[in-house]
Coordinates of C-alpha atoms in Angstrom, one line a residue:
X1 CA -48.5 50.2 25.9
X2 CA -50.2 46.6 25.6
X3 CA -47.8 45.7 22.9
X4 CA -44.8 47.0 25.0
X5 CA -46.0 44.9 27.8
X6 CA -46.9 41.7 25.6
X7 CA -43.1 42.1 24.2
X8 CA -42.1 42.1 27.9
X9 CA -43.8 38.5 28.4
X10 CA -42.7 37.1 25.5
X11 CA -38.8 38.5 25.9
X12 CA -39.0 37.3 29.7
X13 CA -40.1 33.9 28.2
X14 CA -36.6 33.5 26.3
X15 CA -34.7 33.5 29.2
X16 CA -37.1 30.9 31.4
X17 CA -36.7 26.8 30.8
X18 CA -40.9 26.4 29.4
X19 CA -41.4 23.0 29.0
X20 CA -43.5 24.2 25.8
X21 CA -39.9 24.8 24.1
X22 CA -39.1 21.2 24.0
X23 CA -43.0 19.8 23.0
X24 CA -42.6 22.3 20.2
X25 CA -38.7 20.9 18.8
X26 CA -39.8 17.5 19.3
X27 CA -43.1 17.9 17.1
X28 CA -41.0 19.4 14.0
X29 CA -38.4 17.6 14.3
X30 CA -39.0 14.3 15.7
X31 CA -42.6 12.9 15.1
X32 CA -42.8 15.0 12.0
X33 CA -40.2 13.3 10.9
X34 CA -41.0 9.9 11.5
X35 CA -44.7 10.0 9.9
X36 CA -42.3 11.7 6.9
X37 CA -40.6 8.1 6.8
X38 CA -43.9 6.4 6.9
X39 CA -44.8 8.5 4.4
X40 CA -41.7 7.6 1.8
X41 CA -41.6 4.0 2.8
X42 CA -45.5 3.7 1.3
X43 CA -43.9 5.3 -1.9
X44 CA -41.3 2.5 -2.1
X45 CA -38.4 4.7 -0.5
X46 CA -35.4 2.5 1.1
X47 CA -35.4 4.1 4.7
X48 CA -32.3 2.4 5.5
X49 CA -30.5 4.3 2.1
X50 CA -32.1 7.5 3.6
X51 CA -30.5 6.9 7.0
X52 CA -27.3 6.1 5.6
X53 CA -27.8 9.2 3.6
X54 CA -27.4 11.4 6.9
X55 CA -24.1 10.3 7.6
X56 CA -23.2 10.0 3.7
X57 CA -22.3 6.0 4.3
X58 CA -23.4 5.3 1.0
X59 CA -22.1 3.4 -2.3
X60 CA -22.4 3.6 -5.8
X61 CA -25.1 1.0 -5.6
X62 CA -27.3 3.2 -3.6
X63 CA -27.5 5.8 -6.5
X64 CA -31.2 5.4 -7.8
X65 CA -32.6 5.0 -4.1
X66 CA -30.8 8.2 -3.5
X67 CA -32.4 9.7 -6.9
X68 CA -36.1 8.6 -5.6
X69 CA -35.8 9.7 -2.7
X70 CA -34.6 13.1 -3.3
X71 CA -37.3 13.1 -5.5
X72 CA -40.3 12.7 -3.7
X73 CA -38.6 14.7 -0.7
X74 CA -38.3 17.7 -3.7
X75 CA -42.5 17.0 -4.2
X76 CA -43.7 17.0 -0.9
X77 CA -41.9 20.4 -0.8
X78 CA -43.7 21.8 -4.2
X79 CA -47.2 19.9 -2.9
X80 CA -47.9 19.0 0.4
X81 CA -49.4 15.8 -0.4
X82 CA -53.0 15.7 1.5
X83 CA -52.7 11.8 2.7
X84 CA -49.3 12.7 4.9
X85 CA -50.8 16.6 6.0
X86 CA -53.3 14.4 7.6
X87 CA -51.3 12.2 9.4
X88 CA -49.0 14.8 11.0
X89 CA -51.5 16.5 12.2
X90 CA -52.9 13.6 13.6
X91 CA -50.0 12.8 15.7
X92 CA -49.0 16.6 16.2
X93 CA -52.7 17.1 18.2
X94 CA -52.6 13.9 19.9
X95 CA -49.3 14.7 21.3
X96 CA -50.0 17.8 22.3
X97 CA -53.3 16.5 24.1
X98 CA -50.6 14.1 25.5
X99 CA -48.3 16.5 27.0
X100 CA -50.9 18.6 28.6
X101 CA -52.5 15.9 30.0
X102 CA -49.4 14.8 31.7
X103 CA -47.6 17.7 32.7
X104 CA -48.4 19.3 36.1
X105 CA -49.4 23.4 35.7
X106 CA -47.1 25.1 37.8
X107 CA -43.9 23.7 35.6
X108 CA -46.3 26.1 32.5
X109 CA -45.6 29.9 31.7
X110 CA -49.0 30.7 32.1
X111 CA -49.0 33.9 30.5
X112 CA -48.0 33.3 27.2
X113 CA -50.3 29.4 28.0
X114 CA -52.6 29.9 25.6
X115 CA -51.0 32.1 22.8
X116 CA -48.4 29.3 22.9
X117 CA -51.1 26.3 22.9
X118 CA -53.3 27.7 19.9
X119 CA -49.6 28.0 18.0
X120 CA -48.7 24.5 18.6
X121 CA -51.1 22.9 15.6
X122 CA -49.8 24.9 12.8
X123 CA -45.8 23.7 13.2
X124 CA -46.9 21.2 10.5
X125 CA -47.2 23.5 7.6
X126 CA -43.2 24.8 8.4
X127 CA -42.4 21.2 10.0
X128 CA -43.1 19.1 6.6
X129 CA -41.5 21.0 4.2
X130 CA -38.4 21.6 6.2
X131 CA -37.9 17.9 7.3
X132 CA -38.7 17.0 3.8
X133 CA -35.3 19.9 2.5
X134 CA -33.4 18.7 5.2
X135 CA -33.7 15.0 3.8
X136 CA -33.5 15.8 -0.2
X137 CA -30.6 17.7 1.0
X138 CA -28.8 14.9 2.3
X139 CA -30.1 12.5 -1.2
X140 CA -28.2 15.7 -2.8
X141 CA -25.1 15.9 -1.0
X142 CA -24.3 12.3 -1.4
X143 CA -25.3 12.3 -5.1
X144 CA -22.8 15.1 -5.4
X145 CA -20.2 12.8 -3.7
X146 CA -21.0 9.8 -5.6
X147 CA -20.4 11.5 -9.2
X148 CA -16.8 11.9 -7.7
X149 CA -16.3 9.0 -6.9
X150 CA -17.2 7.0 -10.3
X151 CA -15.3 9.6 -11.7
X152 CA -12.0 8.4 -9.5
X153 CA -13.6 4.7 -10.5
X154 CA -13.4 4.9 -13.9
X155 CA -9.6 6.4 -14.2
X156 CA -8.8 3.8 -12.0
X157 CA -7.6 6.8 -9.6
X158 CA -9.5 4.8 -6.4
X159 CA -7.6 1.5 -7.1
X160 CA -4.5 2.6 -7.4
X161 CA -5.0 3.8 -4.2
X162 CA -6.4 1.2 -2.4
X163 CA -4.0 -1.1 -3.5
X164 CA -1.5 1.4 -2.3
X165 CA -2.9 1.8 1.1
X166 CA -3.4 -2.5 1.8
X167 CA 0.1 -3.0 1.0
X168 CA 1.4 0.2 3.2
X169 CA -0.4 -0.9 5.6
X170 CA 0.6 -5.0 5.8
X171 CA 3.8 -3.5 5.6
X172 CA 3.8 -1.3 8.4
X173 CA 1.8 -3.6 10.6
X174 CA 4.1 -6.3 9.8
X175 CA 7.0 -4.7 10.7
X176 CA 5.9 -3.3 14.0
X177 CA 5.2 -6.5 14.3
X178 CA 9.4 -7.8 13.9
X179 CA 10.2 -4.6 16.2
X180 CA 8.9 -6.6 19.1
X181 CA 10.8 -9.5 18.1
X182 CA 14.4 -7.1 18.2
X183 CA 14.7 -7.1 14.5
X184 CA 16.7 -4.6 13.2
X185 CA 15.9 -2.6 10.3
X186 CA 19.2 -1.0 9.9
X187 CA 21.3 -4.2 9.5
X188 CA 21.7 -4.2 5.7
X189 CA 23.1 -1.1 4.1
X190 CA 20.8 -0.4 0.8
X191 CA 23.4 -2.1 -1.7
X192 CA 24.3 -4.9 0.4
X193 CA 24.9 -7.1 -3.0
X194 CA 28.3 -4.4 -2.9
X195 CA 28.5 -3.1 0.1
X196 CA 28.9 -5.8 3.3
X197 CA 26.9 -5.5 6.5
X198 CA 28.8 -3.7 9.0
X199 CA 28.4 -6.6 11.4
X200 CA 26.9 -10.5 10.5
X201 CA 26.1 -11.3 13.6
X202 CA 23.0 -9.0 13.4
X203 CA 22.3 -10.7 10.4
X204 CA 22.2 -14.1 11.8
X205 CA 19.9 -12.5 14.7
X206 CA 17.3 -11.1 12.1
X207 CA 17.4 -14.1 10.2
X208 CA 16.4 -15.9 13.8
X209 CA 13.9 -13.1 14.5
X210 CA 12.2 -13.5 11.0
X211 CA 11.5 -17.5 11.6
X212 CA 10.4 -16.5 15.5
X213 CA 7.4 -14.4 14.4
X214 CA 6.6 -16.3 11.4
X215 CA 6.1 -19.0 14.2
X216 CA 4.2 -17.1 16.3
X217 CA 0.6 -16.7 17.3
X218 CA 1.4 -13.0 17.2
X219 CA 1.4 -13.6 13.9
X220 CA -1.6 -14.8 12.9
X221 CA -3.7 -12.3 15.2
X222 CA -2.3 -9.8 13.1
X223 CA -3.3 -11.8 9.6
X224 CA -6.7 -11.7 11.5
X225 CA -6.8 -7.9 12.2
X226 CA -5.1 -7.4 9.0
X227 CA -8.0 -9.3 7.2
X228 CA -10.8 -7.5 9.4
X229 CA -9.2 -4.0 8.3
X230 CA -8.6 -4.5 4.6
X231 CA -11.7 -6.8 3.3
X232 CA -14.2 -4.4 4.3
X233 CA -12.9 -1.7 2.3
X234 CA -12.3 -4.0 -1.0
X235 CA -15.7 -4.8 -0.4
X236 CA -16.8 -1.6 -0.4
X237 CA -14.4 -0.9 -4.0
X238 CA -16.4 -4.4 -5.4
X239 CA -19.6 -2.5 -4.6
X240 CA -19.0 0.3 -6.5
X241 CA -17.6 -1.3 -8.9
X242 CA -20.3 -4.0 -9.9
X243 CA -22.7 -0.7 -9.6
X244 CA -21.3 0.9 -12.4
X245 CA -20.8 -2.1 -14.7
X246 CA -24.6 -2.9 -14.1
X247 CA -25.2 0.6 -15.1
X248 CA -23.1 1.1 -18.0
X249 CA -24.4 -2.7 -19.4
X250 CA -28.0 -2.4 -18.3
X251 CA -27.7 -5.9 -16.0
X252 CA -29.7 -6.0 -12.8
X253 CA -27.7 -5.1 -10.2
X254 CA -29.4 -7.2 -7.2
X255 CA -28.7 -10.7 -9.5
X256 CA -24.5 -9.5 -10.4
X257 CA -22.6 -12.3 -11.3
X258 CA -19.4 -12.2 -13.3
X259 CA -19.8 -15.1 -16.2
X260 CA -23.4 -13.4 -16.9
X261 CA -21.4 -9.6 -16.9
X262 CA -18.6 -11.1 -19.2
X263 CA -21.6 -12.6 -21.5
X264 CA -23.4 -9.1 -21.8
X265 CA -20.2 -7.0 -22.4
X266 CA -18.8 -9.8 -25.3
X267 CA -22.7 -8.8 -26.7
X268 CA -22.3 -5.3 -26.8
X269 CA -18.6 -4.6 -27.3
X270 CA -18.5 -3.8 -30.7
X271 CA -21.4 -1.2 -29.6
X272 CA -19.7 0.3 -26.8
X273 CA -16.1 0.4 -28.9
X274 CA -17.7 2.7 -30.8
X275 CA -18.9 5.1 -28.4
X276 CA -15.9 5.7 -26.3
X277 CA -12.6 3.0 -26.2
X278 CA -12.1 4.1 -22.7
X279 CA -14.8 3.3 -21.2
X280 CA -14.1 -0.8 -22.9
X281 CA -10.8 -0.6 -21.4
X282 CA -12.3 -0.1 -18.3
X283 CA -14.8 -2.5 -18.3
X284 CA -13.0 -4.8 -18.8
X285 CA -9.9 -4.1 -16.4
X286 CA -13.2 -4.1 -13.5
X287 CA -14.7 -7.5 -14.6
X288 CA -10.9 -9.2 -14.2
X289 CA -10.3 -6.9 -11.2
X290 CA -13.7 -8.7 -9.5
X291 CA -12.6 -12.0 -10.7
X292 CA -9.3 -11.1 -8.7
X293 CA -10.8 -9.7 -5.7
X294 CA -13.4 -12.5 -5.9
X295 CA -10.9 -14.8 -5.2
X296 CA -8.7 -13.1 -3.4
X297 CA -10.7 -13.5 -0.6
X298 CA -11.5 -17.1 -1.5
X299 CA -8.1 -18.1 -1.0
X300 CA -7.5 -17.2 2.4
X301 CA -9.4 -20.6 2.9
X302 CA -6.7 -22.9 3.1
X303 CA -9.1 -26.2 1.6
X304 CA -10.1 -23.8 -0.8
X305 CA -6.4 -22.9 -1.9
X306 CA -5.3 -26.2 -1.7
X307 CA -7.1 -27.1 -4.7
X308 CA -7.7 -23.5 -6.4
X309 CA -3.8 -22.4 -6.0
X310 CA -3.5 -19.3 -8.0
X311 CA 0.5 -17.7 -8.3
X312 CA -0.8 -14.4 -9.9
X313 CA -3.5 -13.7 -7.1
X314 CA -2.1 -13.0 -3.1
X315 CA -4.5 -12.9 -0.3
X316 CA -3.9 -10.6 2.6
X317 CA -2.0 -13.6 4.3
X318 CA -0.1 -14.1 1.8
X319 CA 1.2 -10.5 1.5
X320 CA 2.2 -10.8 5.4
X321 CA 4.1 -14.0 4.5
X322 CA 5.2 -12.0 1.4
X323 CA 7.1 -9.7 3.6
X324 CA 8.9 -12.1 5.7
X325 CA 10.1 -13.8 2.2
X326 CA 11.4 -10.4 0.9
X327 CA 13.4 -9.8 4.1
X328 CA 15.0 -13.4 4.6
X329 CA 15.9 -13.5 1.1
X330 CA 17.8 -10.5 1.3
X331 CA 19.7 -11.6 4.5
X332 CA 20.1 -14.9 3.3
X333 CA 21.7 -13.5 0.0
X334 CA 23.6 -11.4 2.3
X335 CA 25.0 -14.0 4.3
X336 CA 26.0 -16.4 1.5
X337 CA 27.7 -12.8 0.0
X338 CA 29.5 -11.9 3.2
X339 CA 29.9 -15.1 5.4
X340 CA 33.3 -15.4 4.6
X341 CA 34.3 -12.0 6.4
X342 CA 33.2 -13.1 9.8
X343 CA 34.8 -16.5 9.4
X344 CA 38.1 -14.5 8.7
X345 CA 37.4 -11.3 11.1
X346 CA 37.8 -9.5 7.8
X347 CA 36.3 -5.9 8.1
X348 CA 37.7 -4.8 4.4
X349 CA 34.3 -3.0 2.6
X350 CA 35.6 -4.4 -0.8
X351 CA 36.8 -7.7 -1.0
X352 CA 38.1 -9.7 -3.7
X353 CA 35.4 -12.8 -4.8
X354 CA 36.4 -16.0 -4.3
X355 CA 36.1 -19.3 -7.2
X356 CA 34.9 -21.0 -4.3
X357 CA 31.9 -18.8 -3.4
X358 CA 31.3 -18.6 -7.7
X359 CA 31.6 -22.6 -7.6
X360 CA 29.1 -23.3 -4.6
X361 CA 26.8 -20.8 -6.4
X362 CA 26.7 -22.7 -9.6
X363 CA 26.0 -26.4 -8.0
X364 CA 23.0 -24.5 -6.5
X365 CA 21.9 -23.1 -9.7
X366 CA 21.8 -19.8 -8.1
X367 CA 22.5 -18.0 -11.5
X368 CA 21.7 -14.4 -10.1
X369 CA 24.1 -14.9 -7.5
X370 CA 27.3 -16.1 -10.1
X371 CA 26.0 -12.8 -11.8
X372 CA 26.6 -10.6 -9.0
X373 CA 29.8 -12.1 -8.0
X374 CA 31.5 -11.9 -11.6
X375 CA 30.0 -8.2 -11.8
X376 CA 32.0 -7.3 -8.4
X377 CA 35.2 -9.7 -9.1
X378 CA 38.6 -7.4 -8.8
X379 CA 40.2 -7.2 -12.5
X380 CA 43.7 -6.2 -10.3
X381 CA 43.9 -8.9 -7.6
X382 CA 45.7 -12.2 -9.9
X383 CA 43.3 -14.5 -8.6
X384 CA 41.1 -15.0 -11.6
X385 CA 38.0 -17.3 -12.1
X386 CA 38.4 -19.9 -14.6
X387 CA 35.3 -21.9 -16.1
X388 CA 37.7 -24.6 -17.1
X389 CA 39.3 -25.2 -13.1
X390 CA 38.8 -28.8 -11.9
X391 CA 36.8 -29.1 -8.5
X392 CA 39.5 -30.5 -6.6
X393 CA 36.9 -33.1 -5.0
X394 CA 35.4 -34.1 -8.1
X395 CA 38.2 -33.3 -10.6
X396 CA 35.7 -32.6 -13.2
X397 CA 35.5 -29.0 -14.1
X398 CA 33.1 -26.8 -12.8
X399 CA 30.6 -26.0 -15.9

């Protein structure tokens, strides 16, 4: 009968709002926790790694923090060291003095009071070792993660795709941006060097549209937001990166510089050759792919470029300009192609090329161009070109 009616107390407890609840979650998992991160900070642990840890927003460089840390976490769960059993209790007693002291006795469930009070001091022997799982657990997970990821590192797998993804999305963002200037996207049919435009005045209106938003300040705010978006995560890729070079050389991470790297790896090639070719190759594909990314970003100064201009390495600006280049190239090639048929009204999908369109091509060196109008020239129509025909304003001939 009594332990009937003491299950009654304790059951009619669940369902009530005891203030006692919320003293007891808060000493296991909040001030527990915090003299726990006291605790690994004295043994040299990097808090901030560990915080990042929860939300795995970590980076190759963060590998042997994450190592230590899981470490002690996995020794304070073997051993409850005495120093931090000390300390926890400590704070667990003086904020349970604290919360009696302050809280007013009718908010209490007084008959399960003192059961409940002479309870509260022990949560430290299950409070430490489970704050201390919960945290190796997340040193774990992120470990776990990280091994993935220098394994898409070193195939080259993760720059392959970030490459992919800054230059899908400068593309895309770039060409929402021409949408607002009535650019159309349809204008040129796919071969357009064969096949003419089904109507140059929409040419002539992209053409105008292009040179309107390279003009505008729309423009640039979106070289801005272009630049916020993408450095970030090459950043992040340099990060990782420069870990794993420091790791497989043996440099100091904290002091990375590139001419030192290069020195190290020109030291222990031959070494490393002999071990696994692979792995050379990849070294040194990542020390040229920092030197690139290095000053990638350098060059979106435009003192800096003015002196340091580089034709193999593009800065996110200049892919944006890159894309208006590609596009009035194209219409421009169109138009020189297919002027003559709105001049004339001509609508004919195939027409015959001209000497004179071959001629102007050659006094403006345009040598692709002669190429493609020779490739398309009608062997039936009797109008041939002739190398050897006199420009009637010169009279000289034409080569």
């Amino acid at each position: 009968i009594n332990r009937a009616s003491e299950w009654d107390i304790f059951g009619l407890e669940k369902f009530l709002d005891n203030p006692v609840d919320e003293l007891s979650r808060n000493l296991m998992f909040v001030d527990t926790e915090k003299v726990i991160r006291k605790y690994l900070a004295v043994q040299g642990i990097d808090l901030s790694v560990m915080s990042r840890a929860i939300i795995q927003d970590v980076t190759l460089a963060d590998v042997y923090e994450l190592h230590r840390g899981n470490e002690v976490c996995l020794s304070i769960i073997e051993n409850m060291p005495n120093e931090l059993v000390t300390d926890v209790k400590e704070v667990i007693e003086q904020k349970i003095q604290e919360f009696f002291d302050n809280i007013p006795r009718e908010k209490l469930f007084l008959p399960t009071l003192a059961a409940r009070r002479a309870e509260l001091p022990q949560i430290y022997s299950q409070a430490i070792p489970a704050i201390a799982r919960q945290l190796a657990g997340n040193c774990s997970g992120c470990l776990d993660q990280l091994k993935l990821d220098r394994r898409d590192l070193l195939s080259g797998k993760t720059k392959n795709e970030l490459v992919e993804w800054w230059l899908t999305e400068i593309e895309k963002q770039t060409n929402e941006l021409l949408l607002s200037f009535a650019y159309k996207f349809d204008t040129l049919p796919d071969n357009y060097i064969q096949e003419p435009p089904s109507d140059m005045k929409l040419v002539s209106a992209n053409l105008n549209a292009l040179s309107e938003a390279k003009e505008s300040t729309q423009l640039q705010t979106l070289i801005g937001s272009l630049k916020e978006l993408i450095y970030p995560h090459i950043d992040g890729f340099l990060t990782n990166a420069k870990a794993v070079l420091s790791a497989q050389l043996g440099f100091d991470l904290r002091s990375f510089d590139v001419a030192a790297v290069t020195q190290l790896f020109k030291e222990k090639e031959e070494e490393l050759r002999q071990n696994d070719e692979s792995l050379v190759e990849w070294i040194e594909d990542s020390i040229e792919d920092i030197r690139y990314l290095d000053e990638m970003r350098k060059l979106e100064d435009p003192e800096y470029a003015a002196s340091n201009s580089n034709p193999h390495i593009v800065p996110v600006s200049g892919l944006v300009y890159g894309v208006f280049a590609r596009l009035e190239n194209e219409h421009k090639t169109a138009n020189e192609l297919w002027a003559h048929l709105a001049q004339s009204g001509d609508s004919d999908v195939t027409p015959v090329v001209q000497t004179k369109q071959i001629r102007e091509a050659l006094r403006a060196k345009n040598f692709k161009l002669v190429e493609t109008l020779l490739d398309r020239v009608d062997s039936t129509n009797d109008k041939y070109f002739d190398v050897n025909e006199k420009d009637p304003k010169t009279g000289s001939t034409i080569l």
